[in-house]
Amino acid sequence: MTRIPENDRDIMEKAIYLPMVLTILNRDLNVVEKSPFKLKKPYLELIEVTMKAIQGELAEVKQYMKKNKLQVSETKRDDAFTMYMFIYKGYEEHHNYFNPRIRNKVQELMETYLLKKHLSR
């Protein structure tokens, strides 16, 4: 049983997932730059705008976590699971995440951020 309210846990999970999304987008940016696309600029701009939006949200997440005394750190990783230690207002909890679940969540977030601009029209 967790003592962490759902809202705070969601924010702490964003502190896990958003840096992963940024890492992947950064790699993709490098791939597009080196690719033989005839018109690279639209792809590069889409990735860069998406990265800026994620960086802004990650800054908000970090600010919220600092203000509310929340911390997240990876403690252990193997082929199947990654364990994180969540510190919530002095309480320490360990949460195990199935690696394919992490990958799926990161992919879902990427899709959300990349499509956000198009869906809002």
PDB file of C-alpha atoms in Angstrom:
ATOM      1  CA  MET A   1       0.000   0.000   0.000  1.00  0.00           C
ATOM      2  CA  THR A   2       1.375   3.349  -0.983  1.00  0.00           C
ATOM      3  CA  ARG A   3       1.136   6.507   1.089  1.00  0.00           C
ATOM      4  CA  ILE A   4       1.709   8.685  -1.947  1.00  0.00           C
ATOM      5  CA  PRO A   5      -1.444  10.335  -3.329  1.00  0.00           C
ATOM      6  CA  GLU A   6      -2.173   9.485  -6.965  1.00  0.00           C
ATOM      7  CA  ASN A   7      -1.509  13.024  -8.208  1.00  0.00           C
ATOM      8  CA  ASP A   8       1.930  13.162  -6.580  1.00  0.00           C
ATOM      9  CA  ARG A   9       2.778   9.658  -7.782  1.00  0.00           C
ATOM     10  CA  ASP A  10       1.869  10.666 -11.339  1.00  0.00           C
ATOM     11  CA  ILE A  11       4.211  13.642 -11.084  1.00  0.00           C
ATOM     12  CA  MET A  12       6.987  11.442  -9.703  1.00  0.00           C
ATOM     13  CA  GLU A  13       6.491   9.020 -12.583  1.00  0.00           C
ATOM     14  CA  LYS A  14       6.784  11.925 -15.026  1.00  0.00           C
ATOM     15  CA  ALA A  15      10.185  12.602 -13.457  1.00  0.00           C
ATOM     16  CA  ILE A  16      11.095   9.071 -14.589  1.00  0.00           C
ATOM     17  CA  TYR A  17       9.504   9.054 -18.040  1.00  0.00           C
ATOM     18  CA  LEU A  18      10.105  12.567 -19.406  1.00  0.00           C
ATOM     19  CA  PRO A  19      13.931  12.366 -19.330  1.00  0.00           C
ATOM     20  CA  MET A  20      13.645   9.070 -21.214  1.00  0.00           C
ATOM     21  CA  VAL A  21      11.446  10.690 -23.861  1.00  0.00           C
ATOM     22  CA  LEU A  22      13.985  13.509 -24.216  1.00  0.00           C
ATOM     23  CA  THR A  23      16.833  11.021 -24.626  1.00  0.00           C
ATOM     24  CA  ILE A  24      14.984   9.187 -27.389  1.00  0.00           C
ATOM     25  CA  LEU A  25      14.001  12.392 -29.185  1.00  0.00           C
ATOM     26  CA  ASN A  26      17.586  13.626 -28.976  1.00  0.00           C
ATOM     27  CA  ARG A  27      18.804  10.413 -30.616  1.00  0.00           C
ATOM     28  CA  ASP A  28      16.105  10.722 -33.259  1.00  0.00           C
ATOM     29  CA  LEU A  29      17.155  14.317 -33.912  1.00  0.00           C
ATOM     30  CA  ASN A  30      20.697  13.127 -34.608  1.00  0.00           C
ATOM     31  CA  VAL A  31      19.416  10.378 -36.918  1.00  0.00           C
ATOM     32  CA  VAL A  32      17.281  12.829 -38.908  1.00  0.00           C
ATOM     33  CA  GLU A  33      20.190  15.279 -39.197  1.00  0.00           C
ATOM     34  CA  LYS A  34      22.366  12.536 -40.709  1.00  0.00           C
ATOM     35  CA  SER A  35      19.626  10.998 -42.832  1.00  0.00           C
ATOM     36  CA  PRO A  36      19.289  11.351 -46.597  1.00  0.00           C
ATOM     37  CA  PHE A  37      15.882  13.081 -46.345  1.00  0.00           C
ATOM     38  CA  LYS A  38      15.398  15.616 -49.067  1.00  0.00           C
ATOM     39  CA  LEU A  39      13.575  17.982 -46.716  1.00  0.00           C
ATOM     40  CA  LYS A  40      14.853  17.544 -43.160  1.00  0.00           C
ATOM     41  CA  LYS A  41      13.695  20.863 -41.735  1.00  0.00           C
ATOM     42  CA  PRO A  42      10.059  19.900 -40.962  1.00  0.00           C
ATOM     43  CA  TYR A  43      11.173  16.765 -39.108  1.00  0.00           C
ATOM     44  CA  LEU A  44      13.870  18.610 -37.192  1.00  0.00           C
ATOM     45  CA  GLU A  45      11.460  21.385 -36.214  1.00  0.00           C
ATOM     46  CA  LEU A  46       8.819  18.903 -35.065  1.00  0.00           C
ATOM     47  CA  ILE A  47      11.324  17.117 -32.858  1.00  0.00           C
ATOM     48  CA  GLU A  48      12.814  20.358 -31.508  1.00  0.00           C
ATOM     49  CA  VAL A  49       9.414  21.901 -30.687  1.00  0.00           C
ATOM     50  CA  THR A  50       8.380  18.675 -28.981  1.00  0.00           C
ATOM     51  CA  MET A  51      11.605  18.591 -26.973  1.00  0.00           C
ATOM     52  CA  LYS A  52      11.070  22.193 -25.820  1.00  0.00           C
ATOM     53  CA  ALA A  53       7.540  21.382 -24.647  1.00  0.00           C
ATOM     54  CA  ILE A  54       8.788  18.339 -22.729  1.00  0.00           C
ATOM     55  CA  GLN A  55      11.667  20.311 -21.199  1.00  0.00           C
ATOM     56  CA  GLY A  56       9.182  22.931 -20.009  1.00  0.00           C
ATOM     57  CA  GLU A  57       6.962  20.317 -18.419  1.00  0.00           C
ATOM     58  CA  LEU A  58       9.952  18.558 -16.860  1.00  0.00           C
ATOM     59  CA  ALA A  59      11.056  21.866 -15.307  1.00  0.00           C
ATOM     60  CA  GLU A  60       7.573  22.239 -13.783  1.00  0.00           C
ATOM     61  CA  VAL A  61       7.724  18.666 -12.478  1.00  0.00           C
ATOM     62  CA  LYS A  62      11.116  19.253 -10.848  1.00  0.00           C
ATOM     63  CA  GLN A  63       9.948  22.526  -9.329  1.00  0.00           C
ATOM     64  CA  TYR A  64       6.828  20.864  -7.907  1.00  0.00           C
ATOM     65  CA  MET A  65       8.879  17.979  -6.521  1.00  0.00           C
ATOM     66  CA  LYS A  66      11.362  20.303  -4.846  1.00  0.00           C
ATOM     67  CA  LYS A  67       8.588  22.438  -3.355  1.00  0.00           C
ATOM     68  CA  ASN A  68       6.751  19.366  -2.008  1.00  0.00           C
ATOM     69  CA  LYS A  69       9.835  17.420  -0.849  1.00  0.00           C
ATOM     70  CA  LEU A  70       9.468  14.608  -3.388  1.00  0.00           C
ATOM     71  CA  GLN A  71      12.383  12.606  -4.780  1.00  0.00           C
ATOM     72  CA  VAL A  72      12.799   9.737  -7.216  1.00  0.00           C
ATOM     73  CA  SER A  73      15.918   7.704  -7.855  1.00  0.00           C
ATOM     74  CA  GLU A  74      16.652   4.473  -9.649  1.00  0.00           C
ATOM     75  CA  THR A  75      17.994   1.879  -7.234  1.00  0.00           C
ATOM     76  CA  LYS A  76      18.220  -1.336  -9.231  1.00  0.00           C
ATOM     77  CA  ARG A  77      17.802  -2.522 -12.804  1.00  0.00           C
ATOM     78  CA  ASP A  78      17.834  -5.925 -14.469  1.00  0.00           C
ATOM     79  CA  ASP A  79      16.536  -7.352 -17.756  1.00  0.00           C
ATOM     80  CA  ALA A  80      12.906  -7.399 -16.661  1.00  0.00           C
ATOM     81  CA  PHE A  81      12.424  -4.774 -13.936  1.00  0.00           C
ATOM     82  CA  THR A  82      13.678  -1.402 -12.766  1.00  0.00           C
ATOM     83  CA  MET A  83      13.263  -0.431  -9.121  1.00  0.00           C
ATOM     84  CA  TYR A  84      12.850   3.186  -8.068  1.00  0.00           C
ATOM     85  CA  MET A  85      12.961   4.685  -4.616  1.00  0.00           C
ATOM     86  CA  PHE A  86      10.294   7.333  -4.062  1.00  0.00           C
ATOM     87  CA  ILE A  87      10.768   9.699  -1.148  1.00  0.00           C
ATOM     88  CA  TYR A  88       7.523  11.408  -0.222  1.00  0.00           C
ATOM     89  CA  LYS A  89       7.701  13.955   2.583  1.00  0.00           C
ATOM     90  CA  GLY A  90      10.221  11.849   4.498  1.00  0.00           C
ATOM     91  CA  TYR A  91       8.654   8.465   3.749  1.00  0.00           C
ATOM     92  CA  GLU A  92      10.592   6.062   1.563  1.00  0.00           C
ATOM     93  CA  GLU A  93       8.869   3.627  -0.788  1.00  0.00           C
ATOM     94  CA  HIS A  94      10.282   1.236  -3.354  1.00  0.00           C
ATOM     95  CA  HIS A  95       8.395   0.692  -6.596  1.00  0.00           C
ATOM     96  CA  ASN A  96       9.217  -1.977  -9.156  1.00  0.00           C
ATOM     97  CA  TYR A  97       8.421  -1.230 -12.813  1.00  0.00           C
ATOM     98  CA  PHE A  98       8.270  -3.821 -15.554  1.00  0.00           C
ATOM     99  CA  ASN A  99      10.665  -2.614 -18.277  1.00  0.00           C
ATOM    100  CA  PRO A 100       8.241  -3.235 -21.177  1.00  0.00           C
ATOM    101  CA  ARG A 101       5.668  -1.139 -19.261  1.00  0.00           C
ATOM    102  CA  ILE A 102       8.206   1.693 -19.044  1.00  0.00           C
ATOM    103  CA  ARG A 103       8.919   1.422 -22.768  1.00  0.00           C
ATOM    104  CA  ASN A 104       5.189   1.453 -23.607  1.00  0.00           C
ATOM    105  CA  LYS A 105       4.560   4.472 -21.383  1.00  0.00           C
ATOM    106  CA  VAL A 106       7.473   6.367 -22.955  1.00  0.00           C
ATOM    107  CA  GLN A 107       6.141   5.519 -26.408  1.00  0.00           C
ATOM    108  CA  GLU A 108       2.658   6.683 -25.404  1.00  0.00           C
ATOM    109  CA  LEU A 109       4.065   9.975 -24.111  1.00  0.00           C
ATOM    110  CA  MET A 110       6.053  10.485 -27.324  1.00  0.00           C
ATOM    111  CA  GLU A 111       2.928   9.968 -29.396  1.00  0.00           C
ATOM    112  CA  THR A 112       0.983  12.365 -27.198  1.00  0.00           C
ATOM    113  CA  TYR A 113       3.596  15.112 -27.423  1.00  0.00           C
ATOM    114  CA  LEU A 114       4.280  14.658 -31.139  1.00  0.00           C
ATOM    115  CA  LEU A 115       0.564  14.663 -32.021  1.00  0.00           C
ATOM    116  CA  LYS A 116      -0.525  17.313 -29.495  1.00  0.00           C
ATOM    117  CA  LYS A 117      -0.080  20.191 -31.939  1.00  0.00           C
ATOM    118  CA  HIS A 118      -2.015  18.427 -34.700  1.00  0.00           C
ATOM    119  CA  LEU A 119      -4.863  17.287 -32.486  1.00  0.00           C
ATOM    120  CA  SER A 120      -5.444  20.760 -31.067  1.00  0.00           C
ATOM    121  CA  ARG A 121      -6.331  22.206 -34.480  1.00  0.00           C
TER     122      ARG A 121
END
